[in-house]
Amino acid sequence: ETEKILKELDYDPKTIGHVRELILKTTFPQDPDSRVLEDADCLAFLEIKFENYLSQWDEPKIIRILKGTLEKMTPQAQKLALTIPYYDAAKRLIEKALSSLASDLA
């Protein structure tokens, strides 16, 4: 659908191909543009949707999902994730997931 829209707007084939790669994540994480897009997607999830799931998921599931999300993010985006205004419980879980991720990598 995106390809169709870009063609209608007369974008060049190279740009259309690059957008396709970004959407399909075929160049992640090598392509810097794909990293930016993934960071934006993860930060949007954390800011807009994450807290809505706290009542639906148990803590191990939350930590597993947070670790997977944070793992895909650049260090800069991980730092930004900590600046999002969360409720105390959500902030504690994000800090716990980051700490667990750091210990897994050590």
XYZ file of N, CA, C and O in Angstrom:
424
model
N 0.834 -1.189 0.000
C 0.000 0.000 0.000
C 0.882 1.258 0.000
O 0.617 2.203 -0.739
N 1.927 1.237 0.818
C 2.843 2.382 0.873
C 3.534 2.577 -0.463
O 3.681 3.703 -0.950
N 3.956 1.477 -1.055
C 4.612 1.543 -2.367
C 3.685 2.194 -3.405
O 4.113 3.052 -4.182
N 2.436 1.819 -3.371
C 1.451 2.383 -4.294
C 1.322 3.902 -4.085
O 1.331 4.670 -5.053
N 1.235 4.322 -2.855
C 1.112 5.748 -2.544
C 2.345 6.511 -3.008
O 2.241 7.577 -3.623
N 3.526 5.962 -2.721
C 4.759 6.647 -3.117
C 4.886 6.749 -4.632
O 5.353 7.762 -5.156
N 4.454 5.710 -5.346
C 4.474 5.768 -6.818
C 3.531 6.850 -7.329
O 3.887 7.603 -8.241
N 2.350 6.933 -6.731
C 1.386 7.965 -7.127
C 1.932 9.373 -6.876
O 1.572 10.312 -7.570
N 2.805 9.489 -5.873
C 3.405 10.789 -5.547
C 4.718 11.022 -6.299
O 5.441 11.966 -6.012
N 5.025 10.145 -7.246
C 6.203 10.246 -8.108
C 7.541 10.155 -7.381
O 8.516 10.796 -7.776
N 7.591 9.338 -6.341
C 8.882 9.092 -5.710
C 9.701 8.183 -6.607
O 9.161 7.349 -7.330
N 11.013 8.331 -6.531
C 11.888 7.519 -7.368
C 11.938 6.076 -6.843
O 11.701 5.832 -5.668
N 12.259 5.129 -7.730
C 12.291 3.713 -7.338
C 13.262 3.418 -6.180
O 12.973 2.559 -5.346
N 14.374 4.135 -6.122
C 15.340 3.897 -5.038
C 14.721 4.231 -3.681
O 14.856 3.470 -2.722
N 14.047 5.359 -3.602
C 13.393 5.759 -2.350
C 12.288 4.779 -1.986
O 12.175 4.369 -0.826
N 11.508 4.391 -2.971
C 10.426 3.435 -2.731
C 10.998 2.115 -2.215
O 10.481 1.528 -1.261
N 12.085 1.669 -2.803
C 12.733 0.435 -2.362
C 13.250 0.549 -0.934
O 13.129 -0.392 -0.139
N 13.813 1.697 -0.616
C 14.338 1.897 0.736
C 13.208 1.905 1.763
O 13.326 1.284 2.825
N 12.119 2.560 1.452
C 10.969 2.578 2.354
C 10.433 1.164 2.539
O 10.099 0.748 3.658
N 10.389 0.403 1.471
C 9.945 -0.997 1.551
C 10.844 -1.797 2.498
O 10.362 -2.546 3.345
N 12.165 -1.622 2.358
C 13.113 -2.311 3.239
C 12.890 -1.916 4.701
O 12.973 -2.763 5.600
N 12.624 -0.640 4.931
C 12.396 -0.171 6.301
C 11.141 -0.794 6.901
O 11.157 -1.269 8.039
N 10.081 -0.811 6.130
C 8.823 -1.366 6.627
C 8.945 -2.862 6.889
O 8.476 -3.371 7.904
N 9.608 -3.566 5.994
C 9.766 -5.021 6.136
C 10.920 -5.408 7.062
O 11.111 -6.590 7.350
N 11.684 -4.412 7.508
C 12.822 -4.606 8.418
C 13.874 -5.559 7.832
O 14.516 -6.306 8.558
N 14.040 -5.519 6.518
C 15.010 -6.414 5.887
C 16.444 -5.949 6.089
O 17.369 -6.734 5.881
N 16.630 -4.695 6.480
C 17.985 -4.170 6.675
C 18.273 -3.850 8.142
O 19.285 -3.232 8.444
N 17.389 -4.272 9.034
C 17.598 -4.033 10.463
C 18.527 -5.083 11.021
O 18.357 -6.261 10.726
N 19.496 -4.733 11.799
C 19.840 -3.420 12.341
C 20.970 -2.711 11.601
O 21.439 -1.674 12.052
N 21.403 -3.233 10.453
C 22.560 -2.657 9.767
C 22.302 -1.236 9.263
O 23.188 -0.389 9.328
N 21.143 -0.979 8.738
C 20.821 0.326 8.159
C 20.504 1.318 9.278
O 19.597 1.081 10.072
N 21.244 2.436 9.347
C 20.972 3.431 10.396
C 19.525 3.939 10.377
O 18.950 4.195 11.439
N 18.937 4.061 9.198
C 17.539 4.494 9.122
C 16.612 3.482 9.789
O 15.624 3.841 10.433
N 16.944 2.207 9.646
C 16.111 1.173 10.272
C 16.234 1.238 11.792
O 15.266 0.964 12.506
N 17.407 1.614 12.287
C 17.599 1.772 13.739
C 16.754 2.924 14.271
O 16.122 2.817 15.315
N 16.741 4.034 13.536
C 15.940 5.191 13.945
C 14.459 4.817 13.974
O 13.741 5.138 14.933
N 14.003 4.131 12.943
C 12.605 3.727 12.880
C 12.250 2.778 14.025
O 11.201 2.915 14.656
N 13.117 1.825 14.296
C 12.866 0.874 15.392
C 12.856 1.590 16.734
O 12.001 1.322 17.587
N 13.793 2.512 16.937
C 13.803 3.296 18.178
C 12.495 4.061 18.337
O 11.891 4.069 19.413
N 12.055 4.702 17.269
C 10.811 5.479 17.323
C 9.622 4.571 17.638
O 8.757 4.921 18.454
N 9.574 3.410 17.016
C 8.482 2.467 17.245
C 8.471 1.991 18.699
O 7.424 1.959 19.348
N 9.633 1.631 19.212
C 9.726 1.148 20.591
C 9.381 2.251 21.588
O 8.658 2.014 22.566
N 9.883 3.454 21.359
C 9.580 4.564 22.257
C 8.093 4.896 22.225
O 7.494 5.197 23.263
N 7.481 4.830 21.056
C 6.036 5.077 20.966
C 5.262 4.028 21.754
O 4.311 4.352 22.470
N 5.665 2.767 21.644
C 5.022 1.707 22.421
C 5.129 1.998 23.908
O 4.143 1.924 24.648
N 6.339 2.341 24.353
C 6.538 2.593 25.777
C 5.736 3.802 26.262
O 5.162 3.775 27.355
N 5.679 4.825 25.448
C 4.989 6.038 25.864
C 3.467 5.918 25.785
O 2.752 6.424 26.644
N 2.963 5.230 24.774
C 1.521 5.252 24.510
C 0.793 3.996 24.999
O -0.319 4.080 25.519
N 1.399 2.831 24.847
C 0.660 1.590 25.087
C 1.101 0.785 26.307
O 0.298 0.047 26.874
N 2.366 0.881 26.679
C 2.934 -0.009 27.686
C 2.116 -0.077 28.973
O 1.748 -1.156 29.436
N 1.799 1.061 29.549
C 1.110 1.057 30.845
C -0.282 0.425 30.771
O -0.773 -0.090 31.766
N -0.883 0.428 29.600
C -2.198 -0.204 29.448
C -2.147 -1.715 29.662
O -3.159 -2.334 29.978
N -0.977 -2.319 29.480
C -0.845 -3.761 29.615
C -0.487 -4.210 31.027
O -0.521 -5.401 31.320
N -0.152 -3.283 31.899
C 0.301 -3.663 33.236
C -0.727 -4.497 33.991
O -0.358 -5.418 34.725
N -1.980 -4.204 33.826
C -3.025 -4.954 34.539
C -3.335 -6.288 33.855
O -3.989 -7.142 34.444
N -2.861 -6.484 32.634
C -3.178 -7.695 31.883
C -2.075 -8.749 31.947
O -2.336 -9.928 31.712
N -0.845 -8.319 32.196
C 0.300 -9.225 32.167
C 0.891 -9.382 33.557
O 0.892 -8.454 34.353
N 1.455 -10.575 33.830
C 2.170 -10.746 35.090
C 3.582 -10.190 34.927
O 4.036 -9.902 33.815
N 4.271 -10.009 36.045
C 5.581 -9.353 35.995
C 6.601 -10.078 35.124
O 7.309 -9.423 34.353
N 6.718 -11.396 35.185
C 7.694 -12.053 34.301
C 7.435 -11.770 32.811
O 8.375 -11.558 32.047
N 6.167 -11.745 32.417
C 5.846 -11.455 31.015
C 6.201 -10.003 30.683
O 6.749 -9.723 29.616
N 5.893 -9.094 31.588
C 6.218 -7.687 31.366
C 7.721 -7.510 31.194
O 8.171 -6.845 30.258
N 8.495 -8.115 32.084
C 9.956 -7.989 32.007
C 10.471 -8.591 30.707
O 11.330 -8.008 30.036
N 9.946 -9.741 30.312
C 10.366 -10.389 29.055
C 10.084 -9.483 27.849
O 10.942 -9.293 26.977
N 8.902 -8.888 27.820
C 8.533 -8.004 26.714
C 9.384 -6.733 26.735
O 9.863 -6.283 25.693
N 9.567 -6.173 27.917
C 10.400 -4.973 28.023
C 11.833 -5.246 27.598
O 12.442 -4.442 26.893
N 12.379 -6.379 28.031
C 13.747 -6.717 27.629
C 13.848 -6.846 26.113
O 14.791 -6.346 25.509
N 12.879 -7.513 25.498
C 12.883 -7.646 24.046
C 12.785 -6.312 23.348
O 13.448 -6.071 22.330
N 11.961 -5.432 23.895
C 11.808 -4.094 23.322
C 13.090 -3.299 23.490
O 13.614 -2.725 22.528
N 13.606 -3.263 24.705
C 14.804 -2.475 25.001
C 16.030 -3.005 24.262
O 16.893 -2.233 23.856
N 16.088 -4.302 24.074
C 17.212 -4.940 23.386
C 17.344 -4.464 21.940
O 18.447 -4.365 21.409
N 16.222 -4.162 21.310
C 16.227 -3.701 19.921
C 16.623 -2.233 19.798
O 16.918 -1.767 18.704
N 16.610 -1.529 20.914
C 16.824 -0.088 20.892
C 18.306 0.266 21.025
O 19.077 -0.466 21.632
N 18.669 1.417 20.465
C 20.026 1.924 20.640
C 20.194 2.397 22.085
O 19.193 2.675 22.775
N 21.429 2.502 22.557
C 21.643 3.016 23.919
C 21.016 4.401 24.135
O 20.470 4.674 25.211
N 21.062 5.249 23.116
C 20.467 6.578 23.244
C 18.957 6.475 23.454
O 18.381 7.199 24.272
N 18.315 5.596 22.716
C 16.862 5.422 22.853
C 16.520 4.799 24.207
O 15.500 5.142 24.807
N 17.365 3.893 24.692
C 17.141 3.319 26.022
C 17.162 4.416 27.086
O 16.335 4.419 27.995
N 18.089 5.354 26.953
C 18.143 6.477 27.900
C 16.892 7.339 27.777
O 16.333 7.781 28.782
N 16.443 7.569 26.549
C 15.212 8.333 26.341
C 14.009 7.627 26.968
O 13.104 8.279 27.493
N 14.010 6.302 26.918
C 12.895 5.536 27.482
C 12.729 5.832 28.971
O 11.616 5.832 29.485
N 13.830 6.108 29.639
C 13.758 6.402 31.072
C 13.233 7.798 31.363
O 12.891 8.106 32.502
N 13.162 8.651 30.361
C 12.680 10.018 30.574
C 11.176 10.152 30.335
O 10.599 11.196 30.612
N 10.556 9.094 29.837
C 9.102 9.123 29.620
C 8.435 9.135 30.993
O 8.822 8.384 31.888
N 7.439 9.996 31.183
C 6.772 10.050 32.499
C 5.833 8.852 32.711
O 4.727 8.820 32.190
N 6.319 7.865 33.462
C 5.551 6.660 33.771
C 4.996 6.752 35.190
O 5.509 7.498 36.014
N 3.991 5.903 35.461
C 3.603 5.681 36.846
C 4.772 4.969 37.524
O 5.587 4.313 36.861
N 4.841 5.046 38.835
C 5.960 4.460 39.569
C 6.165 2.979 39.260
O 7.286 2.529 39.061
N 5.081 2.219 39.210
C 5.202 0.776 38.955
C 5.805 0.510 37.583
O 6.657 -0.370 37.421
N 5.390 1.263 36.586
C 5.911 1.069 35.233
C 7.385 1.449 35.164
O 8.184 0.746 34.550
N 7.754 2.550 35.790
C 9.158 2.986 35.778
C 10.035 1.938 36.458
O 11.118 1.612 35.974
N 9.563 1.379 37.579
C 10.321 0.345 38.280
C 10.534 -0.866 37.381
O 11.636 -1.437 37.335
N 9.513 -1.262 36.640
C 9.640 -2.419 35.756
C 10.600 -2.145 34.602
O 11.375 -3.030 34.217
N 10.586 -0.961 34.062
C 11.513 -0.614 32.980
C 12.943 -0.612 33.507
O 13.847 -1.159 32.869
N 13.149 -0.042 34.667
C 14.494 -0.045 35.261
C 14.946 -1.476 35.546
O 16.101 -1.825 35.312
N 14.025 -2.310 36.021
C 14.346 -3.718 36.294
C 14.716 -4.446 35.001
O 15.678 -5.218 34.965
N 13.970 -4.207 33.944
C 14.256 -4.852 32.653
C 15.601 -4.389 32.109
O 16.375 -5.204 31.594
N 15.888 -3.101 32.211
C 17.187 -2.593 31.744
C 18.326 -3.196 32.548
O 19.355 -3.584 31.988
N 18.144 -3.288 33.845
C 19.169 -3.880 34.700
C 19.386 -5.350 34.359
O 20.520 -5.828 34.256
N 18.292 -6.062 34.124
C 18.371 -7.483 33.761
C 19.053 -7.644 32.392
O 19.882 -8.545 32.208
N 18.723 -6.765 31.483
C 19.332 -6.793 30.144
C 20.829 -6.548 30.251
O 21.635 -7.248 29.626
N 21.222 -5.583 31.060
C 22.641 -5.267 31.239
C 23.387 -6.448 31.847
O 24.497 -6.781 31.432
N 22.772 -7.115 32.817
C 23.445 -8.271 33.437
C 23.515 -9.453 32.475
O 24.462 -10.229 32.511
N 22.534 -9.590 31.584
C 22.570 -10.645 30.569
C 23.727 -10.426 29.594
O 24.312 -11.380 29.101
N 24.003 -9.150 29.302
C 25.058 -8.825 28.344
C 26.459 -8.873 28.957
O 27.434 -8.953 28.239
N 26.522 -8.822 30.280
C 27.827 -8.803 30.970
C 28.467 -10.172 31.009
O 28.020 -11.163 30.703
